[in-house]
Amino acid sequence: MKIKKGDTVLIITGKDKGKTGKVARALPKEAKILIEGLNLKKKHIRPKQEGKKGQTVEIPAPLSISNVKIICSKCGKAVRIGYKVGSSGKFRVCKKCLQEI
Ligand SMILES: [Zn+2]
């Protein structure tokens, strides 16, 4: 998967379109990511004890990686990722500035 935990991404579709955030978790099996504080979904938590009120919390919902673009840490633009192979193995490069990211 091209996107990893800690990457900064730009959301290109949906209700958080145009927002950027940091990847909190990558879910390679589903080709999805969780972004800190974005794509929030309300979740109702049942009360633990009877007679008490439940709570509603907002948690980030997984977002398909096809809905985001990675922000290059070198040139700061939303870019496509390419791969290069060096002495230390395969690494990611920004297709715009050609720097390793
Ligand atoms: Zn770049």
PDB file of N, CA and C and ligand atoms in Angstrom:
ATOM      1  N   MET A   1       0.842  -1.195   0.000  1.00  0.00           N
ATOM      2  CA  MET A   1       0.000   0.000   0.000  1.00  0.00           C
ATOM      3  C   MET A   1       0.881   1.250   0.000  1.00  0.00           C
ATOM      4  N   LYS A   2       0.442   2.212  -0.796  1.00  0.00           N
ATOM      5  CA  LYS A   2       1.261   3.413  -0.960  1.00  0.00           C
ATOM      6  C   LYS A   2       1.209   4.348   0.247  1.00  0.00           C
ATOM      7  N   ILE A   3       0.102   4.307   0.959  1.00  0.00           N
ATOM      8  CA  ILE A   3      -0.047   5.233   2.082  1.00  0.00           C
ATOM      9  C   ILE A   3       0.250   4.524   3.390  1.00  0.00           C
ATOM     10  N   LYS A   4       1.018   5.209   4.205  1.00  0.00           N
ATOM     11  CA  LYS A   4       1.424   4.626   5.482  1.00  0.00           C
ATOM     12  C   LYS A   4       1.000   5.511   6.644  1.00  0.00           C
ATOM     13  N   LYS A   5       1.046   4.929   7.807  1.00  0.00           N
ATOM     14  CA  LYS A   5       0.769   5.665   9.032  1.00  0.00           C
ATOM     15  C   LYS A   5       1.720   6.857   9.150  1.00  0.00           C
ATOM     16  N   GLY A   6       1.169   7.998   9.512  1.00  0.00           N
ATOM     17  CA  GLY A   6       2.012   9.183   9.683  1.00  0.00           C
ATOM     18  C   GLY A   6       2.072  10.076   8.453  1.00  0.00           C
ATOM     19  N   ASP A   7       1.605   9.564   7.313  1.00  0.00           N
ATOM     20  CA  ASP A   7       1.571  10.386   6.099  1.00  0.00           C
ATOM     21  C   ASP A   7       0.504  11.465   6.227  1.00  0.00           C
ATOM     22  N   THR A   8       0.731  12.567   5.540  1.00  0.00           N
ATOM     23  CA  THR A   8      -0.301  13.588   5.466  1.00  0.00           C
ATOM     24  C   THR A   8      -1.044  13.402   4.145  1.00  0.00           C
ATOM     25  N   VAL A   9      -2.362  13.381   4.240  1.00  0.00           N
ATOM     26  CA  VAL A   9      -3.153  13.169   3.035  1.00  0.00           C
ATOM     27  C   VAL A   9      -4.213  14.252   2.865  1.00  0.00           C
ATOM     28  N   LEU A  10      -4.636  14.407   1.625  1.00  0.00           N
ATOM     29  CA  LEU A  10      -5.696  15.337   1.271  1.00  0.00           C
ATOM     30  C   LEU A  10      -6.900  14.512   0.851  1.00  0.00           C
ATOM     31  N   ILE A  11      -8.042  14.826   1.429  1.00  0.00           N
ATOM     32  CA  ILE A  11      -9.263  14.113   1.054  1.00  0.00           C
ATOM     33  C   ILE A  11      -9.830  14.759  -0.209  1.00  0.00           C
ATOM     34  N   ILE A  12     -10.086  13.951  -1.232  1.00  0.00           N
ATOM     35  CA  ILE A  12     -10.507  14.519  -2.506  1.00  0.00           C
ATOM     36  C   ILE A  12     -11.985  14.286  -2.805  1.00  0.00           C
ATOM     37  N   THR A  13     -12.646  13.560  -1.938  1.00  0.00           N
ATOM     38  CA  THR A  13     -14.076  13.346  -2.164  1.00  0.00           C
ATOM     39  C   THR A  13     -14.805  13.164  -0.832  1.00  0.00           C
ATOM     40  N   GLY A  14     -16.112  13.381  -0.846  1.00  0.00           N
ATOM     41  CA  GLY A  14     -16.905  13.195   0.362  1.00  0.00           C
ATOM     42  C   GLY A  14     -17.077  14.472   1.156  1.00  0.00           C
ATOM     43  N   LYS A  15     -17.607  14.324   2.379  1.00  0.00           N
ATOM     44  CA  LYS A  15     -17.949  15.508   3.164  1.00  0.00           C
ATOM     45  C   LYS A  15     -16.735  16.263   3.699  1.00  0.00           C
ATOM     46  N   ASP A  16     -15.613  15.596   3.797  1.00  0.00           N
ATOM     47  CA  ASP A  16     -14.395  16.260   4.258  1.00  0.00           C
ATOM     48  C   ASP A  16     -13.453  16.607   3.107  1.00  0.00           C
ATOM     49  N   LYS A  17     -14.027  16.690   1.914  1.00  0.00           N
ATOM     50  CA  LYS A  17     -13.253  17.041   0.720  1.00  0.00           C
ATOM     51  C   LYS A  17     -12.452  18.328   0.928  1.00  0.00           C
ATOM     52  N   GLY A  18     -11.205  18.291   0.533  1.00  0.00           N
ATOM     53  CA  GLY A  18     -10.369  19.488   0.639  1.00  0.00           C
ATOM     54  C   GLY A  18      -9.616  19.595   1.950  1.00  0.00           C
ATOM     55  N   LYS A  19      -9.938  18.734   2.895  1.00  0.00           N
ATOM     56  CA  LYS A  19      -9.249  18.788   4.188  1.00  0.00           C
ATOM     57  C   LYS A  19      -8.023  17.877   4.173  1.00  0.00           C
ATOM     58  N   THR A  20      -7.071  18.275   4.966  1.00  0.00           N
ATOM     59  CA  THR A  20      -5.884  17.436   5.078  1.00  0.00           C
ATOM     60  C   THR A  20      -5.751  16.921   6.501  1.00  0.00           C
ATOM     61  N   GLY A  21      -5.139  15.786   6.632  1.00  0.00           N
ATOM     62  CA  GLY A  21      -4.954  15.205   7.953  1.00  0.00           C
ATOM     63  C   GLY A  21      -3.865  14.153   7.928  1.00  0.00           C
ATOM     64  N   LYS A  22      -3.549  13.718   9.112  1.00  0.00           N
ATOM     65  CA  LYS A  22      -2.491  12.735   9.264  1.00  0.00           C
ATOM     66  C   LYS A  22      -3.091  11.334   9.359  1.00  0.00           C
ATOM     67  N   VAL A  23      -2.461  10.401   8.719  1.00  0.00           N
ATOM     68  CA  VAL A  23      -2.941   9.023   8.755  1.00  0.00           C
ATOM     69  C   VAL A  23      -2.655   8.416  10.125  1.00  0.00           C
ATOM     70  N   ALA A  24      -3.729   8.042  10.819  1.00  0.00           N
ATOM     71  CA  ALA A  24      -3.575   7.469  12.148  1.00  0.00           C
ATOM     72  C   ALA A  24      -3.347   5.966  12.076  1.00  0.00           C
ATOM     73  N   ARG A  25      -3.929   5.357  11.057  1.00  0.00           N
ATOM     74  CA  ARG A  25      -3.794   3.908  10.886  1.00  0.00           C
ATOM     75  C   ARG A  25      -3.986   3.543   9.437  1.00  0.00           C
ATOM     76  N   ALA A  26      -3.201   2.618   8.980  1.00  0.00           N
ATOM     77  CA  ALA A  26      -3.373   2.103   7.622  1.00  0.00           C
ATOM     78  C   ALA A  26      -3.944   0.698   7.713  1.00  0.00           C
ATOM     79  N   LEU A  27      -4.933   0.430   6.879  1.00  0.00           N
ATOM     80  CA  LEU A  27      -5.555  -0.892   6.856  1.00  0.00           C
ATOM     81  C   LEU A  27      -5.347  -1.494   5.467  1.00  0.00           C
ATOM     82  N   PRO A  28      -4.160  -2.061   5.245  1.00  0.00           N
ATOM     83  CA  PRO A  28      -3.795  -2.529   3.891  1.00  0.00           C
ATOM     84  C   PRO A  28      -4.746  -3.587   3.318  1.00  0.00           C
ATOM     85  N   LYS A  29      -5.285  -4.440   4.160  1.00  0.00           N
ATOM     86  CA  LYS A  29      -6.186  -5.490   3.672  1.00  0.00           C
ATOM     87  C   LYS A  29      -7.422  -4.920   3.003  1.00  0.00           C
ATOM     88  N   GLU A  30      -7.913  -3.826   3.557  1.00  0.00           N
ATOM     89  CA  GLU A  30      -9.120  -3.218   3.006  1.00  0.00           C
ATOM     90  C   GLU A  30      -8.811  -2.032   2.101  1.00  0.00           C
ATOM     91  N   ALA A  31      -7.516  -1.734   1.951  1.00  0.00           N
ATOM     92  CA  ALA A  31      -7.095  -0.550   1.185  1.00  0.00           C
ATOM     93  C   ALA A  31      -7.756   0.707   1.743  1.00  0.00           C
ATOM     94  N   LYS A  32      -7.772   0.775   3.064  1.00  0.00           N
ATOM     95  CA  LYS A  32      -8.385   1.919   3.732  1.00  0.00           C
ATOM     96  C   LYS A  32      -7.439   2.510   4.759  1.00  0.00           C
ATOM     97  N   ILE A  33      -7.746   3.737   5.133  1.00  0.00           N
ATOM     98  CA  ILE A  33      -6.950   4.398   6.160  1.00  0.00           C
ATOM     99  C   ILE A  33      -7.868   5.102   7.156  1.00  0.00           C
ATOM    100  N   LEU A  34      -7.321   5.348   8.328  1.00  0.00           N
ATOM    101  CA  LEU A  34      -8.019   6.171   9.309  1.00  0.00           C
ATOM    102  C   LEU A  34      -7.234   7.467   9.422  1.00  0.00           C
ATOM    103  N   ILE A  35      -7.937   8.581   9.359  1.00  0.00           N
ATOM    104  CA  ILE A  35      -7.265   9.874   9.441  1.00  0.00           C
ATOM    105  C   ILE A  35      -7.651  10.554  10.742  1.00  0.00           C
ATOM    106  N   GLU A  36      -6.653  11.043  11.445  1.00  0.00           N
ATOM    107  CA  GLU A  36      -6.866  11.716  12.728  1.00  0.00           C
ATOM    108  C   GLU A  36      -7.882  12.849  12.604  1.00  0.00           C
ATOM    109  N   GLY A  37      -8.978  12.732  13.337  1.00  0.00           N
ATOM    110  CA  GLY A  37      -9.959  13.813  13.411  1.00  0.00           C
ATOM    111  C   GLY A  37     -10.771  14.073  12.162  1.00  0.00           C
ATOM    112  N   LEU A  38     -10.668  13.211  11.164  1.00  0.00           N
ATOM    113  CA  LEU A  38     -11.434  13.420   9.932  1.00  0.00           C
ATOM    114  C   LEU A  38     -12.282  12.201   9.588  1.00  0.00           C
ATOM    115  N   ASN A  39     -13.265  12.465   8.705  1.00  0.00           N
ATOM    116  CA  ASN A  39     -14.228  11.435   8.314  1.00  0.00           C
ATOM    117  C   ASN A  39     -14.875  10.827   9.560  1.00  0.00           C
ATOM    118  N   LEU A  40     -15.257  11.692  10.475  1.00  0.00           N
ATOM    119  CA  LEU A  40     -15.797  11.237  11.753  1.00  0.00           C
ATOM    120  C   LEU A  40     -17.204  10.691  11.604  1.00  0.00           C
ATOM    121  N   LYS A  41     -17.444   9.675  12.363  1.00  0.00           N
ATOM    122  CA  LYS A  41     -18.744   9.042  12.373  1.00  0.00           C
ATOM    123  C   LYS A  41     -19.220   9.023  13.810  1.00  0.00           C
ATOM    124  N   LYS A  42     -20.487   9.336  13.997  1.00  0.00           N
ATOM    125  CA  LYS A  42     -21.023   9.308  15.355  1.00  0.00           C
ATOM    126  C   LYS A  42     -21.308   7.881  15.762  1.00  0.00           C
ATOM    127  N   LYS A  43     -20.890   7.585  16.949  1.00  0.00           N
ATOM    128  CA  LYS A  43     -21.142   6.247  17.452  1.00  0.00           C
ATOM    129  C   LYS A  43     -21.795   6.357  18.814  1.00  0.00           C
ATOM    130  N   HIS A  44     -22.856   5.609  18.950  1.00  0.00           N
ATOM    131  CA  HIS A  44     -23.565   5.659  20.217  1.00  0.00           C
ATOM    132  C   HIS A  44     -23.059   4.560  21.127  1.00  0.00           C
ATOM    133  N   ILE A  45     -22.713   4.957  22.322  1.00  0.00           N
ATOM    134  CA  ILE A  45     -22.244   3.964  23.289  1.00  0.00           C
ATOM    135  C   ILE A  45     -23.352   3.706  24.306  1.00  0.00           C
ATOM    136  N   ARG A  46     -23.650   2.470  24.474  1.00  0.00           N
ATOM    137  CA  ARG A  46     -24.696   2.102  25.435  1.00  0.00           C
ATOM    138  C   ARG A  46     -24.229   2.396  26.864  1.00  0.00           C
ATOM    139  N   PRO A  47     -25.177   2.764  27.666  1.00  0.00           N
ATOM    140  CA  PRO A  47     -24.791   3.005  29.076  1.00  0.00           C
ATOM    141  C   PRO A  47     -24.344   1.718  29.734  1.00  0.00           C
ATOM    142  N   LYS A  48     -23.358   1.855  30.581  1.00  0.00           N
ATOM    143  CA  LYS A  48     -22.845   0.656  31.249  1.00  0.00           C
ATOM    144  C   LYS A  48     -23.767   0.204  32.380  1.00  0.00           C
ATOM    145  N   GLN A  49     -24.432   1.207  32.956  1.00  0.00           N
ATOM    146  CA  GLN A  49     -25.350   0.871  34.038  1.00  0.00           C
ATOM    147  C   GLN A  49     -26.758   1.281  33.647  1.00  0.00           C
ATOM    148  N   GLU A  50     -27.692   0.586  34.120  1.00  0.00           N
ATOM    149  CA  GLU A  50     -29.074   0.909  33.843  1.00  0.00           C
ATOM    150  C   GLU A  50     -29.447   2.247  34.470  1.00  0.00           C
ATOM    151  N   GLY A  51     -30.292   2.976  33.771  1.00  0.00           N
ATOM    152  CA  GLY A  51     -30.733   4.259  34.315  1.00  0.00           C
ATOM    153  C   GLY A  51     -29.802   5.404  33.966  1.00  0.00           C
ATOM    154  N   LYS A  52     -28.629   5.082  33.404  1.00  0.00           N
ATOM    155  CA  LYS A  52     -27.699   6.135  33.005  1.00  0.00           C
ATOM    156  C   LYS A  52     -27.811   6.377  31.510  1.00  0.00           C
ATOM    157  N   LYS A  53     -27.407   7.561  31.128  1.00  0.00           N
ATOM    158  CA  LYS A  53     -27.490   7.910  29.720  1.00  0.00           C
ATOM    159  C   LYS A  53     -26.331   7.338  28.922  1.00  0.00           C
ATOM    160  N   GLY A  54     -26.633   6.984  27.691  1.00  0.00           N
ATOM    161  CA  GLY A  54     -25.572   6.543  26.795  1.00  0.00           C
ATOM    162  C   GLY A  54     -24.817   7.751  26.296  1.00  0.00           C
ATOM    163  N   GLN A  55     -23.733   7.509  25.625  1.00  0.00           N
ATOM    164  CA  GLN A  55     -22.920   8.616  25.121  1.00  0.00           C
ATOM    165  C   GLN A  55     -22.790   8.522  23.614  1.00  0.00           C
ATOM    166  N   THR A  56     -22.630   9.663  23.008  1.00  0.00           N
ATOM    167  CA  THR A  56     -22.328   9.665  21.588  1.00  0.00           C
ATOM    168  C   THR A  56     -20.913  10.185  21.410  1.00  0.00           C
ATOM    169  N   VAL A  57     -20.112   9.399  20.768  1.00  0.00           N
ATOM    170  CA  VAL A  57     -18.734   9.823  20.519  1.00  0.00           C
ATOM    171  C   VAL A  57     -18.496   9.848  19.011  1.00  0.00           C
ATOM    172  N   GLU A  58     -17.547  10.650  18.615  1.00  0.00           N
ATOM    173  CA  GLU A  58     -17.202  10.694  17.199  1.00  0.00           C
ATOM    174  C   GLU A  58     -15.879   9.984  16.987  1.00  0.00           C
ATOM    175  N   ILE A  59     -15.930   9.010  16.142  1.00  0.00           N
ATOM    176  CA  ILE A  59     -14.701   8.254  15.861  1.00  0.00           C
ATOM    177  C   ILE A  59     -14.410   8.302  14.360  1.00  0.00           C
ATOM    178  N   PRO A  60     -13.128   8.302  13.995  1.00  0.00           N
ATOM    179  CA  PRO A  60     -12.814   8.319  12.567  1.00  0.00           C
ATOM    180  C   PRO A  60     -13.233   7.009  11.906  1.00  0.00           C
ATOM    181  N   ALA A  61     -13.921   7.134  10.788  1.00  0.00           N
ATOM    182  CA  ALA A  61     -14.322   5.951  10.024  1.00  0.00           C
ATOM    183  C   ALA A  61     -13.277   5.698   8.946  1.00  0.00           C
ATOM    184  N   PRO A  62     -13.038   4.428   8.615  1.00  0.00           N
ATOM    185  CA  PRO A  62     -12.050   4.148   7.573  1.00  0.00           C
ATOM    186  C   PRO A  62     -12.452   4.759   6.235  1.00  0.00           C
ATOM    187  N   LEU A  63     -11.481   5.263   5.551  1.00  0.00           N
ATOM    188  CA  LEU A  63     -11.701   5.923   4.271  1.00  0.00           C
ATOM    189  C   LEU A  63     -10.869   5.186   3.221  1.00  0.00           C
ATOM    190  N   SER A  64     -11.482   4.955   2.085  1.00  0.00           N
ATOM    191  CA  SER A  64     -10.763   4.256   1.010  1.00  0.00           C
ATOM    192  C   SER A  64      -9.598   5.113   0.514  1.00  0.00           C
ATOM    193  N   ILE A  65      -8.474   4.460   0.253  1.00  0.00           N
ATOM    194  CA  ILE A  65      -7.306   5.232  -0.181  1.00  0.00           C
ATOM    195  C   ILE A  65      -7.517   5.889  -1.543  1.00  0.00           C
ATOM    196  N   SER A  66      -8.520   5.417  -2.286  1.00  0.00           N
ATOM    197  CA  SER A  66      -8.793   6.060  -3.575  1.00  0.00           C
ATOM    198  C   SER A  66      -9.454   7.423  -3.383  1.00  0.00           C
ATOM    199  N   ASN A  67      -9.874   7.715  -2.149  1.00  0.00           N
ATOM    200  CA  ASN A  67     -10.504   9.006  -1.871  1.00  0.00           C
ATOM    201  C   ASN A  67      -9.529  10.048  -1.347  1.00  0.00           C
ATOM    202  N   VAL A  68      -8.278   9.679  -1.271  1.00  0.00           N
ATOM    203  CA  VAL A  68      -7.278  10.624  -0.762  1.00  0.00           C
ATOM    204  C   VAL A  68      -6.075  10.714  -1.700  1.00  0.00           C
ATOM    205  N   LYS A  69      -5.366  11.817  -1.537  1.00  0.00           N
ATOM    206  CA  LYS A  69      -4.099  11.978  -2.235  1.00  0.00           C
ATOM    207  C   LYS A  69      -3.049  12.270  -1.191  1.00  0.00           C
ATOM    208  N   ILE A  70      -1.886  11.773  -1.412  1.00  0.00           N
ATOM    209  CA  ILE A  70      -0.831  11.997  -0.435  1.00  0.00           C
ATOM    210  C   ILE A  70      -0.219  13.386  -0.638  1.00  0.00           C
ATOM    211  N   ILE A  71       0.105  14.025   0.477  1.00  0.00           N
ATOM    212  CA  ILE A  71       0.784  15.314   0.409  1.00  0.00           C
ATOM    213  C   ILE A  71       2.277  15.054   0.566  1.00  0.00           C
ATOM    214  N   CYS A  72       3.025  15.500  -0.400  1.00  0.00           N
ATOM    215  CA  CYS A  72       4.471  15.295  -0.371  1.00  0.00           C
ATOM    216  C   CYS A  72       5.076  16.134   0.755  1.00  0.00           C
ATOM    217  N   SER A  73       5.896  15.485   1.569  1.00  0.00           N
ATOM    218  CA  SER A  73       6.516  16.200   2.691  1.00  0.00           C
ATOM    219  C   SER A  73       7.624  17.138   2.203  1.00  0.00           C
ATOM    220  N   LYS A  74       8.049  16.968   0.976  1.00  0.00           N
ATOM    221  CA  LYS A  74       9.129  17.801   0.441  1.00  0.00           C
ATOM    222  C   LYS A  74       8.609  19.032  -0.296  1.00  0.00           C
ATOM    223  N   CYS A  75       7.630  18.838  -1.197  1.00  0.00           N
ATOM    224  CA  CYS A  75       7.148  19.992  -1.968  1.00  0.00           C
ATOM    225  C   CYS A  75       5.794  20.497  -1.481  1.00  0.00           C
ATOM    226  N   GLY A  76       5.148  19.752  -0.561  1.00  0.00           N
ATOM    227  CA  GLY A  76       3.903  20.217   0.037  1.00  0.00           C
ATOM    228  C   GLY A  76       2.687  20.154  -0.862  1.00  0.00           C
ATOM    229  N   LYS A  77       2.808  19.473  -1.972  1.00  0.00           N
ATOM    230  CA  LYS A  77       1.675  19.376  -2.895  1.00  0.00           C
ATOM    231  C   LYS A  77       1.033  17.996  -2.833  1.00  0.00           C
ATOM    232  N   ALA A  78      -0.239  17.947  -3.230  1.00  0.00           N
ATOM    233  CA  ALA A  78      -0.915  16.662  -3.338  1.00  0.00           C
ATOM    234  C   ALA A  78      -0.397  15.989  -4.595  1.00  0.00           C
ATOM    235  N   VAL A  79       0.233  14.850  -4.412  1.00  0.00           N
ATOM    236  CA  VAL A  79       0.949  14.253  -5.530  1.00  0.00           C
ATOM    237  C   VAL A  79       0.642  12.768  -5.698  1.00  0.00           C
ATOM    238  N   ARG A  80       1.149  12.239  -6.800  1.00  0.00           N
ATOM    239  CA  ARG A  80       1.109  10.794  -7.001  1.00  0.00           C
ATOM    240  C   ARG A  80       2.452  10.235  -6.563  1.00  0.00           C
ATOM    241  N   ILE A  81       2.391   8.989  -6.138  1.00  0.00           N
ATOM    242  CA  ILE A  81       3.584   8.342  -5.608  1.00  0.00           C
ATOM    243  C   ILE A  81       4.160   7.373  -6.635  1.00  0.00           C
ATOM    244  N   GLY A  82       5.441   7.372  -6.719  1.00  0.00           N
ATOM    245  CA  GLY A  82       6.115   6.380  -7.542  1.00  0.00           C
ATOM    246  C   GLY A  82       7.071   5.591  -6.668  1.00  0.00           C
ATOM    247  N   TYR A  83       7.672   4.581  -7.233  1.00  0.00           N
ATOM    248  CA  TYR A  83       8.631   3.797  -6.463  1.00  0.00           C
ATOM    249  C   TYR A  83       9.987   3.784  -7.151  1.00  0.00           C
ATOM    250  N   LYS A  84      10.991   3.746  -6.347  1.00  0.00           N
ATOM    251  CA  LYS A  84      12.334   3.583  -6.859  1.00  0.00           C
ATOM    252  C   LYS A  84      13.028   2.518  -6.032  1.00  0.00           C
ATOM    253  N   VAL A  85      13.967   1.856  -6.628  1.00  0.00           N
ATOM    254  CA  VAL A  85      14.709   0.842  -5.896  1.00  0.00           C
ATOM    255  C   VAL A  85      16.139   1.319  -5.702  1.00  0.00           C
ATOM    256  N   GLY A  86      16.528   1.363  -4.451  1.00  0.00           N
ATOM    257  CA  GLY A  86      17.889   1.784  -4.131  1.00  0.00           C
ATOM    258  C   GLY A  86      18.618   0.679  -3.403  1.00  0.00           C
ATOM    259  N   SER A  87      19.758   1.001  -2.844  1.00  0.00           N
ATOM    260  CA  SER A  87      20.553  -0.010  -2.148  1.00  0.00           C
ATOM    261  C   SER A  87      19.849  -0.525  -0.896  1.00  0.00           C
ATOM    262  N   SER A  88      18.989   0.322  -0.305  1.00  0.00           N
ATOM    263  CA  SER A  88      18.302  -0.089   0.917  1.00  0.00           C
ATOM    264  C   SER A  88      16.923  -0.685   0.616  1.00  0.00           C
ATOM    265  N   GLY A  89      16.638  -0.939  -0.653  1.00  0.00           N
ATOM    266  CA  GLY A  89      15.345  -1.520  -1.009  1.00  0.00           C
ATOM    267  C   GLY A  89      14.466  -0.533  -1.752  1.00  0.00           C
ATOM    268  N   LYS A  90      13.187  -0.863  -1.766  1.00  0.00           N
ATOM    269  CA  LYS A  90      12.225  -0.040  -2.500  1.00  0.00           C
ATOM    270  C   LYS A  90      11.834   1.165  -1.655  1.00  0.00           C
ATOM    271  N   PHE A  91      11.795   2.315  -2.246  1.00  0.00           N
ATOM    272  CA  PHE A  91      11.313   3.471  -1.504  1.00  0.00           C
ATOM    273  C   PHE A  91      10.367   4.299  -2.356  1.00  0.00           C
ATOM    274  N   ARG A  92       9.605   5.149  -1.671  1.00  0.00           N
ATOM    275  CA  ARG A  92       8.581   5.943  -2.350  1.00  0.00           C
ATOM    276  C   ARG A  92       9.147   7.285  -2.783  1.00  0.00           C
ATOM    277  N   VAL A  93       8.762   7.705  -3.944  1.00  0.00           N
ATOM    278  CA  VAL A  93       9.167   9.029  -4.398  1.00  0.00           C
ATOM    279  C   VAL A  93       7.946   9.810  -4.859  1.00  0.00           C
ATOM    280  N   CYS A  94       8.061  11.107  -4.697  1.00  0.00           N
ATOM    281  CA  CYS A  94       7.032  12.021  -5.169  1.00  0.00           C
ATOM    282  C   CYS A  94       7.212  12.161  -6.679  1.00  0.00           C
ATOM    283  N   LYS A  95       6.101  12.040  -7.417  1.00  0.00           N
ATOM    284  CA  LYS A  95       6.216  12.114  -8.885  1.00  0.00           C
ATOM    285  C   LYS A  95       6.412  13.541  -9.366  1.00  0.00           C
ATOM    286  N   LYS A  96       6.200  14.495  -8.474  1.00  0.00           N
ATOM    287  CA  LYS A  96       6.364  15.886  -8.871  1.00  0.00           C
ATOM    288  C   LYS A  96       7.788  16.375  -8.652  1.00  0.00           C
ATOM    289  N   CYS A  97       8.271  16.250  -7.416  1.00  0.00           N
ATOM    290  CA  CYS A  97       9.618  16.780  -7.144  1.00  0.00           C
ATOM    291  C   CYS A  97      10.681  15.688  -7.152  1.00  0.00           C
ATOM    292  N   LEU A  98      10.227  14.438  -7.316  1.00  0.00           N
ATOM    293  CA  LEU A  98      11.128  13.284  -7.399  1.00  0.00           C
ATOM    294  C   LEU A  98      11.973  13.043  -6.149  1.00  0.00           C
ATOM    295  N   GLN A  99      11.534  13.603  -5.029  1.00  0.00           N
ATOM    296  CA  GLN A  99      12.228  13.367  -3.767  1.00  0.00           C
ATOM    297  C   GLN A  99      11.632  12.145  -3.077  1.00  0.00           C
ATOM    298  N   GLU A 100      12.448  11.532  -2.279  1.00  0.00           N
ATOM    299  CA  GLU A 100      11.960  10.407  -1.499  1.00  0.00           C
ATOM    300  C   GLU A 100      11.001  10.909  -0.414  1.00  0.00           C
ATOM    301  N   ILE A 101       9.870  10.228  -0.271  1.00  0.00           N
ATOM    302  CA  ILE A 101       8.940  10.612   0.811  1.00  0.00           C
ATOM    303  C   ILE A 101       8.532   9.395   1.611  1.00  0.00           C
TER     304      ILE A 101
HETATM  305 ZN    ZN B   1       7.162  16.430  -3.861  1.00  0.00          ZN
END
